[in-house]
Amino acid sequence: MATPAIAMPGTTISMRVAINGAGIAGPTLAYWLCRSGHEVLLVEQAPRPRRGGYVVDFWGIGYDVAETMGLLPRIGELGYQVHEVRFVDGHGRRLGGFAVDVLRRITGGRMTSLRRSDRAGAIRDALDGSVETMFGDSVAGIEDVGHAARVSFERAAAREVDLVVGADGLHSRVRQLVFGPQARFEVSLGYHIAAFEAAGYPSRDELVCVSHAVPGRQISRFALSDDRTLFLFLFRDDAGTPDHAASLPERKSALTRVFRDIGWEAPQILAAMEHADDIYFDRVSQIRMDGWTRGRIALVGDAAACVSLLGGEGSGLAMAEAYVLAGELHECGGDHRAAFARYEARLMPFLRRRQESAARFASSFAPRTALGLAFRNAVTRLLQVPVVAECFIGRDLRDDLALPHYRMSEPW
């Protein structure tokens, strides 16, 4: 591996660390490990950095980590300051929603919305070429050989490293290899989600997320830059829902079947979907584990404790997990056993609370009954009243965890 260009003076032990996954958690961890003088290999199954993807809100402790990394100016350039969330009926008439200023008041203005891929790109840019990265490959096997871990890959030659980290998402290969099948840890929230982008869609409400729902199904659109529009589908699971590994035609067929009779702009949106060359499609699930580490292997981000997309903060929490794992390795002088124990003790109770909160919140996205939809719409109309906003969403927008300050985060 190449010697990293970023290093923190005073590190006593330099370790070789292989990270599977170059989304958000993996590059964030790589950044902080390099700050401590470790040698990092970043492995990503996709043949190139991912582009597009759905837009997520960004706030909380992940926002704090991004600030410490000096990323906020770039994130501000890439982000969208959404003005309104609007719920409409089948004729486009407003039923509910709220001005997003209410969320900014609660978060003290420390909030924006941006594509996951844009934030991932900003983090990779911060690495400034200091990390060896292999695209189009993945960890295929991990063997503990005592003094090290021997990692085999789908394509590249095997290597010996000191630590292996799974930052490879909900369907983590590292978790499967080391901890067991996904079914042992996955908790379904009962929904599927899909997203795609299209150019030239005629209806544009700038900086407004517009959604239409019927019981158990919701379709949304958000106008992006460069005359592109993001479409997001959320729907209750049924016996005919394909797996996340379904082909593109199978995904299109499933979405057409579920949404063709929902009304509003569904016919135009489904017509635009026919030209899409990529559709994100997955279950809405959480990963719940009693431990995120074993031997020389650790998990971070969705691989360890997926909160679910409906929780709204998953990628920010992934950045915080990566920061804490790297920080504990730094503070423990390379003693990975002690660092892993402290990493789990510090974050597990907090992540469990966030998962419980996300599970409660999930039903408000696409209520399963007409009464639930009416209640959701009525509550959102009342969110302009500060006491109502505080009651319904205030707690979920404030992280009850103060990030520790590690010496690796000091200016160098």
GROMACS .gro file of C-alpha atoms in nm:
model
  412
    1MET     CA    1   0.000   0.000   0.000
    2ALA     CA    2   0.104   0.357  -0.053
    3THR     CA    3   0.217   0.553   0.249
    4PRO     CA    4  -0.065   0.793   0.348
    5ALA     CA    5   0.001   1.163   0.300
    6ILE     CA    6  -0.210   1.253   0.604
    7ALA     CA    7  -0.064   1.162   0.942
    8MET     CA    8  -0.092   1.272   1.301
    9PRO     CA    9   0.244   1.310   1.476
   10GLY     CA   10   0.291   1.104   1.788
   11THR     CA   11   0.109   0.787   1.683
   12THR     CA   12   0.288   0.494   1.847
   13ILE     CA   13   0.151   0.209   1.636
   14SER     CA   14   0.063   0.223   1.267
   15MET     CA   15  -0.186  -0.039   1.156
   16ARG     CA   16  -0.295  -0.171   0.819
   17VAL     CA   17  -0.672  -0.144   0.790
   18ALA     CA   18  -0.891  -0.277   0.508
   19ILE     CA   19  -1.233  -0.110   0.480
   20ASN     CA   20  -1.502  -0.272   0.267
   21GLY     CA   21  -1.736  -0.001   0.137
   22ALA     CA   22  -1.665   0.346  -0.005
   23GLY     CA   23  -1.998   0.513   0.058
   24ILE     CA   24  -2.005   0.750   0.356
   25ALA     CA   25  -1.893   0.551   0.661
   26GLY     CA   26  -1.589   0.396   0.488
   27PRO     CA   27  -1.425   0.715   0.354
   28THR     CA   28  -1.501   0.898   0.681
   29LEU     CA   29  -1.324   0.624   0.876
   30ALA     CA   30  -1.037   0.627   0.625
   31TYR     CA   31  -0.996   1.002   0.674
   32TRP     CA   32  -0.965   0.978   1.051
   33LEU     CA   33  -0.744   0.667   1.044
   34CYS     CA   34  -0.505   0.847   0.810
   35ARG     CA   35  -0.501   1.141   1.051
   36SER     CA   36  -0.365   0.895   1.308
   37GLY     CA   37  -0.099   0.761   1.072
   38HIS     CA   38  -0.259   0.430   0.981
   39GLU     CA   39  -0.232   0.264   0.640
   40VAL     CA   40  -0.574   0.222   0.479
   41LEU     CA   41  -0.711   0.019   0.190
   42LEU     CA   42  -1.061   0.119   0.077
   43VAL     CA   43  -1.251  -0.142  -0.125
   44GLU     CA   44  -1.573  -0.072  -0.317
   45GLN     CA   45  -1.784  -0.321  -0.508
   46ALA     CA   46  -1.915  -0.061  -0.756
   47PRO     CA   47  -1.689  -0.008  -1.058
   48ARG     CA   48  -1.670   0.368  -0.995
   49PRO     CA   49  -1.789   0.625  -0.738
   50ARG     CA   50  -2.167   0.617  -0.720
   51ARG     CA   51  -2.359   0.915  -0.859
   52GLY     CA   52  -2.712   1.039  -0.806
   53GLY     CA   53  -2.911   0.868  -0.534
   54TYR     CA   54  -3.183   1.000  -0.313
   55VAL     CA   55  -3.164   1.328  -0.121
   56VAL     CA   56  -3.141   1.305   0.258
   57ASP     CA   57  -3.155   1.561   0.536
   58PHE     CA   58  -2.827   1.619   0.716
   59TRP     CA   59  -2.807   1.741   1.073
   60GLY     CA   60  -2.702   1.627   1.421
   61ILE     CA   61  -2.376   1.467   1.526
   62GLY     CA   62  -2.286   1.375   1.168
   63TYR     CA   63  -2.306   1.744   1.084
   64ASP     CA   64  -2.066   1.809   1.373
   65VAL     CA   65  -1.820   1.553   1.234
   66ALA     CA   66  -1.841   1.712   0.889
   67GLU     CA   67  -1.761   2.049   1.045
   68THR     CA   68  -1.455   1.903   1.220
   69MET     CA   69  -1.342   1.765   0.884
   70GLY     CA   70  -1.379   2.109   0.723
   71LEU     CA   71  -1.652   1.986   0.488
   72LEU     CA   72  -1.932   2.233   0.561
   73PRO     CA   73  -1.841   2.487   0.289
   74ARG     CA   74  -1.849   2.215   0.022
   75ILE     CA   75  -2.163   2.056   0.164
   76GLY     CA   76  -2.327   2.399   0.162
   77GLU     CA   77  -2.248   2.430  -0.210
   78LEU     CA   78  -2.392   2.087  -0.287
   79GLY     CA   79  -2.694   2.105  -0.058
   80TYR     CA   80  -3.050   2.226  -0.100
   81GLN     CA   81  -3.217   2.454   0.153
   82VAL     CA   82  -3.563   2.303   0.122
   83HIS     CA   83  -3.845   2.550   0.187
   84GLU     CA   84  -4.146   2.324   0.227
   85VAL     CA   85  -4.272   1.969   0.261
   86ARG     CA   86  -4.615   1.954   0.095
   87PHE     CA   87  -4.874   1.673   0.093
   88VAL     CA   88  -5.133   1.688  -0.186
   89ASP     CA   89  -5.444   1.500  -0.293
   90GLY     CA   90  -5.501   1.327  -0.624
   91HIS     CA   91  -5.569   1.661  -0.792
   92GLY     CA   92  -5.258   1.833  -0.655
   93ARG     CA   93  -5.444   2.031  -0.390
   94ARG     CA   94  -5.261   2.090  -0.064
   95LEU     CA   95  -5.373   1.865   0.224
   96GLY     CA   96  -5.092   1.916   0.472
   97GLY     CA   97  -4.723   1.982   0.517
   98PHE     CA   98  -4.500   2.238   0.678
   99ALA     CA   99  -4.233   2.498   0.616
  100VAL     CA  100  -3.891   2.348   0.680
  101ASP     CA  101  -3.793   2.655   0.884
  102VAL     CA  102  -3.948   2.472   1.177
  103LEU     CA  103  -3.675   2.206   1.150
  104ARG     CA  104  -3.404   2.467   1.114
  105ARG     CA  105  -3.521   2.639   1.432
  106ILE     CA  106  -3.494   2.316   1.626
  107THR     CA  107  -3.149   2.234   1.484
  108GLY     CA  108  -3.016   2.588   1.525
  109GLY     CA  109  -2.978   2.628   1.150
  110ARG     CA  110  -2.733   2.336   1.134
  111MET     CA  111  -2.917   2.144   0.866
  112THR     CA  112  -2.923   2.097   0.490
  113SER     CA  113  -3.043   1.838   0.236
  114LEU     CA  114  -2.823   1.675  -0.026
  115ARG     CA  115  -2.767   1.361  -0.227
  116ARG     CA  116  -2.592   1.080  -0.040
  117SER     CA  117  -2.353   1.048  -0.333
  118ASP     CA  118  -2.262   1.419  -0.318
  119ARG     CA  119  -2.172   1.394   0.050
  120ALA     CA  120  -1.974   1.076  -0.017
  121GLY     CA  121  -1.786   1.257  -0.294
  122ALA     CA  122  -1.703   1.547  -0.064
  123ILE     CA  123  -1.559   1.305   0.192
  124ARG     CA  124  -1.353   1.121  -0.071
  125ASP     CA  125  -1.219   1.455  -0.197
  126ALA     CA  126  -1.099   1.529   0.158
  127LEU     CA  127  -0.880   1.218   0.140
  128ASP     CA  128  -0.681   1.397  -0.130
  129GLY     CA  129  -0.545   1.077  -0.282
  130SER     CA  130  -0.396   0.955   0.046
  131VAL     CA  131  -0.585   0.625   0.055
  132GLU     CA  132  -0.539   0.330  -0.177
  133THR     CA  133  -0.881   0.255  -0.325
  134MET     CA  134  -0.991  -0.050  -0.523
  135PHE     CA  135  -1.316  -0.010  -0.719
  136GLY     CA  136  -1.497  -0.303  -0.875
  137ASP     CA  137  -1.397  -0.544  -0.598
  138SER     CA  138  -1.516  -0.669  -0.261
  139VAL     CA  139  -1.402  -0.871   0.038
  140ALA     CA  140  -1.467  -1.240  -0.035
  141GLY     CA  141  -1.318  -1.405   0.275
  142ILE     CA  142  -1.160  -1.318   0.610
  143GLU     CA  143  -0.932  -1.547   0.809
  144ASP     CA  144  -0.787  -1.467   1.151
  145VAL     CA  145  -0.427  -1.587   1.143
  146GLY     CA  146  -0.340  -1.473   1.493
  147HIS     CA  147  -0.105  -1.183   1.435
  148ALA     CA  148  -0.321  -1.045   1.152
  149ALA     CA  149  -0.630  -1.101   0.940
  150ARG     CA  150  -0.589  -1.250   0.594
  151VAL     CA  151  -0.837  -1.095   0.352
  152SER     CA  152  -0.924  -1.242   0.015
  153PHE     CA  153  -1.101  -1.041  -0.253
  154GLU     CA  154  -1.326  -1.120  -0.547
  155ARG     CA  155  -1.056  -1.010  -0.793
  156ALA     CA  156  -0.740  -0.879  -0.628
  157ALA     CA  157  -0.473  -1.086  -0.457
  158ALA     CA  158  -0.519  -1.161  -0.087
  159ARG     CA  159  -0.351  -0.939   0.175
  160GLU     CA  160  -0.270  -0.950   0.542
  161VAL     CA  161  -0.395  -0.656   0.748
  162ASP     CA  162  -0.427  -0.571   1.115
  163LEU     CA  163  -0.797  -0.485   1.106
  164VAL     CA  164  -1.094  -0.533   0.872
  165VAL     CA  165  -1.391  -0.298   0.883
  166GLY     CA  166  -1.726  -0.360   0.721
  167ALA     CA  167  -1.868  -0.027   0.604
  168ASP     CA  168  -2.071  -0.197   0.334
  169GLY     CA  169  -2.426  -0.109   0.424
  170LEU     CA  170  -2.749  -0.288   0.500
  171HIS     CA  171  -2.647  -0.595   0.299
  172SER     CA  172  -2.294  -0.608   0.441
  173ARG     CA  173  -2.067  -0.880   0.305
  174VAL     CA  174  -1.829  -0.848   0.599
  175ARG     CA  175  -2.113  -0.892   0.848
  176GLN     CA  176  -2.231  -1.202   0.662
  177LEU     CA  177  -1.882  -1.354   0.656
  178VAL     CA  178  -1.801  -1.289   1.021
  179PHE     CA  179  -2.128  -1.269   1.214
  180GLY     CA  180  -2.372  -1.477   1.011
  181PRO     CA  181  -2.661  -1.438   0.766
  182GLN     CA  182  -2.845  -1.109   0.739
  183ALA     CA  183  -3.176  -1.264   0.844
  184ARG     CA  184  -3.033  -1.305   1.194
  185PHE     CA  185  -2.998  -0.927   1.238
  186GLU     CA  186  -3.240  -0.759   0.999
  187VAL     CA  187  -3.564  -0.616   1.137
  188SER     CA  188  -3.809  -0.515   0.864
  189LEU     CA  189  -4.018  -0.202   0.913
  190GLY     CA  190  -4.270  -0.334   0.664
  191TYR     CA  191  -4.197  -0.109   0.366
  192HIS     CA  192  -3.996  -0.095   0.046
  193ILE     CA  193  -3.843   0.219  -0.098
  194ALA     CA  194  -3.734   0.311  -0.449
  195ALA     CA  195  -3.589   0.620  -0.615
  196PHE     CA  196  -3.478   0.741  -0.955
  197GLU     CA  197  -3.395   1.067  -1.133
  198ALA     CA  198  -3.524   1.202  -1.463
  199ALA     CA  199  -3.436   1.503  -1.676
  200GLY     CA  200  -3.692   1.746  -1.814
  201TYR     CA  201  -3.990   1.652  -1.598
  202PRO     CA  202  -4.235   1.941  -1.655
  203SER     CA  203  -4.372   1.991  -1.301
  204ARG     CA  204  -4.119   2.170  -1.082
  205ASP     CA  205  -4.184   2.321  -0.741
  206GLU     CA  206  -3.839   2.456  -0.657
  207LEU     CA  207  -3.713   2.365  -0.308
  208VAL     CA  208  -4.043   2.195  -0.225
  209CYS     CA  209  -4.082   1.823  -0.162
  210VAL     CA  210  -4.427   1.733  -0.295
  211SER     CA  211  -4.589   1.403  -0.193
  212HIS     CA  212  -4.911   1.223  -0.265
  213ALA     CA  213  -5.023   0.925  -0.060
  214VAL     CA  214  -5.299   0.670  -0.031
  215PRO     CA  215  -5.303   0.411   0.248
  216GLY     CA  216  -4.976   0.217   0.239
  217ARG     CA  217  -4.829   0.397  -0.063
  218GLN     CA  218  -4.662   0.732  -0.121
  219ILE     CA  219  -4.493   0.893  -0.421
  220SER     CA  220  -4.286   1.212  -0.395
  221ARG     CA  221  -4.088   1.441  -0.621
  222PHE     CA  222  -3.819   1.699  -0.557
  223ALA     CA  223  -3.671   1.936  -0.817
  224LEU     CA  224  -3.293   1.908  -0.838
  225SER     CA  225  -3.046   2.132  -1.018
  226ASP     CA  226  -2.973   2.098  -1.392
  227ASP     CA  227  -3.343   2.042  -1.474
  228ARG     CA  228  -3.345   1.703  -1.303
  229THR     CA  229  -3.613   1.569  -1.071
  230LEU     CA  230  -3.582   1.306  -0.799
  231PHE     CA  231  -3.875   1.068  -0.750
  232LEU     CA  232  -3.915   0.867  -0.431
  233PHE     CA  233  -4.155   0.574  -0.383
  234LEU     CA  234  -4.250   0.426  -0.047
  235PHE     CA  235  -4.490   0.134  -0.022
  236ARG     CA  236  -4.601  -0.137   0.213
  237ASP     CA  237  -4.451  -0.482   0.157
  238ASP     CA  238  -4.663  -0.744  -0.010
  239ALA     CA  239  -4.614  -1.097  -0.136
  240GLY     CA  240  -4.524  -0.976  -0.485
  241THR     CA  241  -4.247  -0.733  -0.388
  242PRO     CA  242  -3.915  -0.841  -0.544
  243ASP     CA  243  -3.583  -0.858  -0.361
  244HIS     CA  244  -3.331  -0.573  -0.363
  245ALA     CA  245  -3.123  -0.773  -0.611
  246ALA     CA  246  -3.404  -0.770  -0.869
  247SER     CA  247  -3.318  -0.664  -1.223
  248LEU     CA  248  -3.400  -0.317  -1.355
  249PRO     CA  249  -3.700  -0.444  -1.557
  250GLU     CA  250  -3.830  -0.628  -1.249
  251ARG     CA  251  -3.803  -0.310  -1.042
  252LYS     CA  252  -3.989  -0.108  -1.302
  253SER     CA  253  -4.260  -0.372  -1.327
  254ALA     CA  254  -4.307  -0.380  -0.949
  255LEU     CA  255  -4.334  -0.002  -0.920
  256THR     CA  256  -4.578   0.016  -1.210
  257ARG     CA  257  -4.796  -0.253  -1.051
  258VAL     CA  258  -4.800  -0.080  -0.711
  259PHE     CA  259  -4.844   0.282  -0.823
  260ARG     CA  260  -5.036   0.280  -1.150
  261ASP     CA  261  -5.370   0.352  -0.977
  262ILE     CA  262  -5.254   0.599  -0.713
  263GLY     CA  263  -5.365   0.907  -0.908
  264TRP     CA  264  -5.201   1.252  -0.903
  265GLU     CA  265  -4.897   1.254  -1.139
  266ALA     CA  266  -4.835   0.880  -1.119
  267PRO     CA  267  -4.891   0.815  -1.495
  268GLN     CA  268  -4.639   1.083  -1.594
  269ILE     CA  269  -4.388   0.971  -1.330
  270LEU     CA  270  -4.413   0.606  -1.430
  271ALA     CA  271  -4.370   0.708  -1.795
  272ALA     CA  272  -4.052   0.896  -1.700
  273MET     CA  273  -3.933   0.589  -1.511
  274GLU     CA  274  -3.933   0.383  -1.831
  275HIS     CA  275  -3.630   0.584  -1.949
  276ALA     CA  276  -3.438   0.545  -1.621
  277ASP     CA  277  -3.117   0.342  -1.645
  278ASP     CA  278  -3.087   0.299  -1.267
  279ILE     CA  279  -3.343   0.268  -0.986
  280TYR     CA  280  -3.255   0.242  -0.620
  281PHE     CA  281  -3.475  -0.032  -0.473
  282ASP     CA  282  -3.456  -0.188  -0.128
  283ARG     CA  283  -3.634  -0.293   0.188
  284VAL     CA  284  -3.682  -0.046   0.471
  285SER     CA  285  -3.505  -0.231   0.749
  286GLN     CA  286  -3.289  -0.194   1.054
  287ILE     CA  287  -2.985  -0.396   1.160
  288ARG     CA  288  -2.989  -0.481   1.530
  289MET     CA  289  -2.689  -0.657   1.682
  290ASP     CA  290  -2.560  -0.730   2.031
  291GLY     CA  291  -2.204  -0.654   1.920
  292TRP     CA  292  -2.036  -0.488   1.626
  293THR     CA  293  -1.688  -0.634   1.666
  294ARG     CA  294  -1.527  -0.976   1.668
  295GLY     CA  295  -1.155  -1.042   1.685
  296ARG     CA  296  -0.991  -0.807   1.435
  297ILE     CA  297  -1.316  -0.719   1.258
  298ALA     CA  298  -1.551  -0.427   1.321
  299LEU     CA  299  -1.867  -0.290   1.159
  300VAL     CA  300  -1.967   0.074   1.112
  301GLY     CA  301  -2.263   0.259   0.964
  302ASP     CA  302  -2.559   0.066   0.827
  303ALA     CA  303  -2.359  -0.256   0.841
  304ALA     CA  304  -2.358  -0.227   1.221
  305ALA     CA  305  -2.676  -0.045   1.319
  306CYS     CA  306  -2.886   0.062   1.022
  307VAL     CA  307  -3.149   0.302   1.152
  308SER     CA  308  -3.335   0.289   0.817
  309LEU     CA  309  -3.389   0.555   0.556
  310LEU     CA  310  -3.709   0.661   0.733
  311GLY     CA  311  -3.507   0.758   1.039
  312GLY     CA  312  -3.363   1.047   0.839
  313GLU     CA  313  -3.019   1.055   1.001
  314GLY     CA  314  -2.855   0.726   0.906
  315SER     CA  315  -2.570   0.863   0.697
  316GLY     CA  316  -2.489   1.126   0.959
  317LEU     CA  317  -2.482   0.860   1.230
  318ALA     CA  318  -2.248   0.656   1.007
  319MET     CA  319  -2.003   0.947   1.003
  320ALA     CA  320  -2.022   0.971   1.382
  321GLU     CA  321  -1.960   0.598   1.423
  322ALA     CA  322  -1.657   0.617   1.195
  323TYR     CA  323  -1.519   0.914   1.388
  324VAL     CA  324  -1.561   0.740   1.725
  325LEU     CA  325  -1.409   0.411   1.606
  326ALA     CA  326  -1.102   0.589   1.469
  327GLY     CA  327  -1.081   0.805   1.781
  328GLU     CA  328  -1.089   0.511   2.018
  329LEU     CA  329  -0.820   0.330   1.816
  330HIS     CA  330  -0.609   0.645   1.846
  331GLU     CA  331  -0.670   0.688   2.220
  332CYS     CA  332  -0.597   0.321   2.287
  333GLY     CA  333  -0.262   0.336   2.107
  334GLY     CA  334  -0.359   0.067   1.857
  335ASP     CA  335  -0.499  -0.179   2.113
  336HIS     CA  336  -0.794  -0.280   1.899
  337ARG     CA  337  -0.960  -0.494   2.166
  338ALA     CA  338  -0.981  -0.204   2.410
  339ALA     CA  339  -1.078   0.038   2.134
  340PHE     CA  340  -1.355  -0.189   2.005
  341ALA     CA  341  -1.499  -0.231   2.354
  342ARG     CA  342  -1.504   0.144   2.410
  343TYR     CA  343  -1.654   0.205   2.065
  344GLU     CA  344  -1.945  -0.027   2.140
  345ALA     CA  345  -1.998   0.098   2.495
  346ARG     CA  346  -2.006   0.460   2.384
  347LEU     CA  347  -2.243   0.424   2.089
  348MET     CA  348  -2.463   0.117   2.130
  349PRO     CA  349  -2.717   0.261   2.378
  350PHE     CA  350  -2.746   0.577   2.169
  351LEU     CA  351  -2.796   0.389   1.841
  352ARG     CA  352  -3.061   0.166   1.998
  353ARG     CA  353  -3.256   0.475   2.100
  354ARG     CA  354  -3.227   0.617   1.747
  355GLN     CA  355  -3.353   0.290   1.601
  356GLU     CA  356  -3.653   0.288   1.834
  357SER     CA  357  -3.730   0.646   1.737
  358ALA     CA  358  -3.704   0.565   1.365
  359ALA     CA  359  -3.935   0.266   1.402
  360ARG     CA  360  -4.199   0.487   1.566
  361PHE     CA  361  -4.158   0.751   1.297
  362ALA     CA  362  -4.180   0.510   1.003
  363SER     CA  363  -4.558   0.484   0.997
  364SER     CA  364  -4.595   0.862   0.951
  365PHE     CA  365  -4.431   0.846   0.608
  366ALA     CA  366  -4.696   0.627   0.447
  367PRO     CA  367  -4.972   0.555   0.699
  368ARG     CA  368  -5.153   0.231   0.629
  369THR     CA  369  -5.506   0.366   0.683
  370ALA     CA  370  -5.707   0.663   0.561
  371LEU     CA  371  -5.745   0.774   0.924
  372GLY     CA  372  -5.367   0.762   0.968
  373LEU     CA  373  -5.318   0.977   0.659
  374ALA     CA  374  -5.572   1.233   0.781
  375PHE     CA  375  -5.400   1.248   1.120
  376ARG     CA  376  -5.054   1.285   0.958
  377ASN     CA  377  -5.176   1.571   0.741
  378ALA     CA  378  -5.346   1.747   1.032
  379VAL     CA  379  -5.037   1.726   1.253
  380THR     CA  380  -4.809   1.861   0.982
  381ARG     CA  381  -5.034   2.162   0.936
  382LEU     CA  382  -4.987   2.239   1.306
  383LEU     CA  383  -4.608   2.216   1.304
  384GLN     CA  384  -4.577   2.593   1.260
  385VAL     CA  385  -4.682   2.621   1.625
  386PRO     CA  386  -4.352   2.588   1.821
  387VAL     CA  387  -4.497   2.384   2.106
  388VAL     CA  388  -4.653   2.136   1.860
  389ALA     CA  389  -4.328   2.104   1.665
  390GLU     CA  390  -4.135   2.046   1.985
  391CYS     CA  391  -4.383   1.782   2.098
  392PHE     CA  392  -4.389   1.580   1.777
  393ILE     CA  393  -4.039   1.613   1.630
  394GLY     CA  394  -3.817   1.809   1.867
  395ARG     CA  395  -3.678   1.508   2.052
  396ASP     CA  396  -3.602   1.321   1.729
  397LEU     CA  397  -3.402   1.613   1.587
  398ARG     CA  398  -3.175   1.647   1.890
  399ASP     CA  399  -2.905   1.387   1.949
  400ASP     CA  400  -2.866   1.308   2.317
  401LEU     CA  401  -2.497   1.231   2.273
  402ALA     CA  402  -2.200   1.463   2.289
  403LEU     CA  403  -1.919   1.351   2.062
  404PRO     CA  404  -1.588   1.308   2.242
  405HIS     CA  405  -1.291   1.518   2.141
  406TYR     CA  406  -1.001   1.303   2.027
  407ARG     CA  407  -0.649   1.436   1.981
  408MET     CA  408  -0.654   1.320   1.619
  409SER     CA  409  -0.918   1.590   1.551
  410GLU     CA  410  -0.685   1.874   1.652
  411PRO     CA  411  -0.545   2.092   1.371
  412TRP     CA  412  -0.218   1.967   1.226
   0.00000   0.00000   0.00000
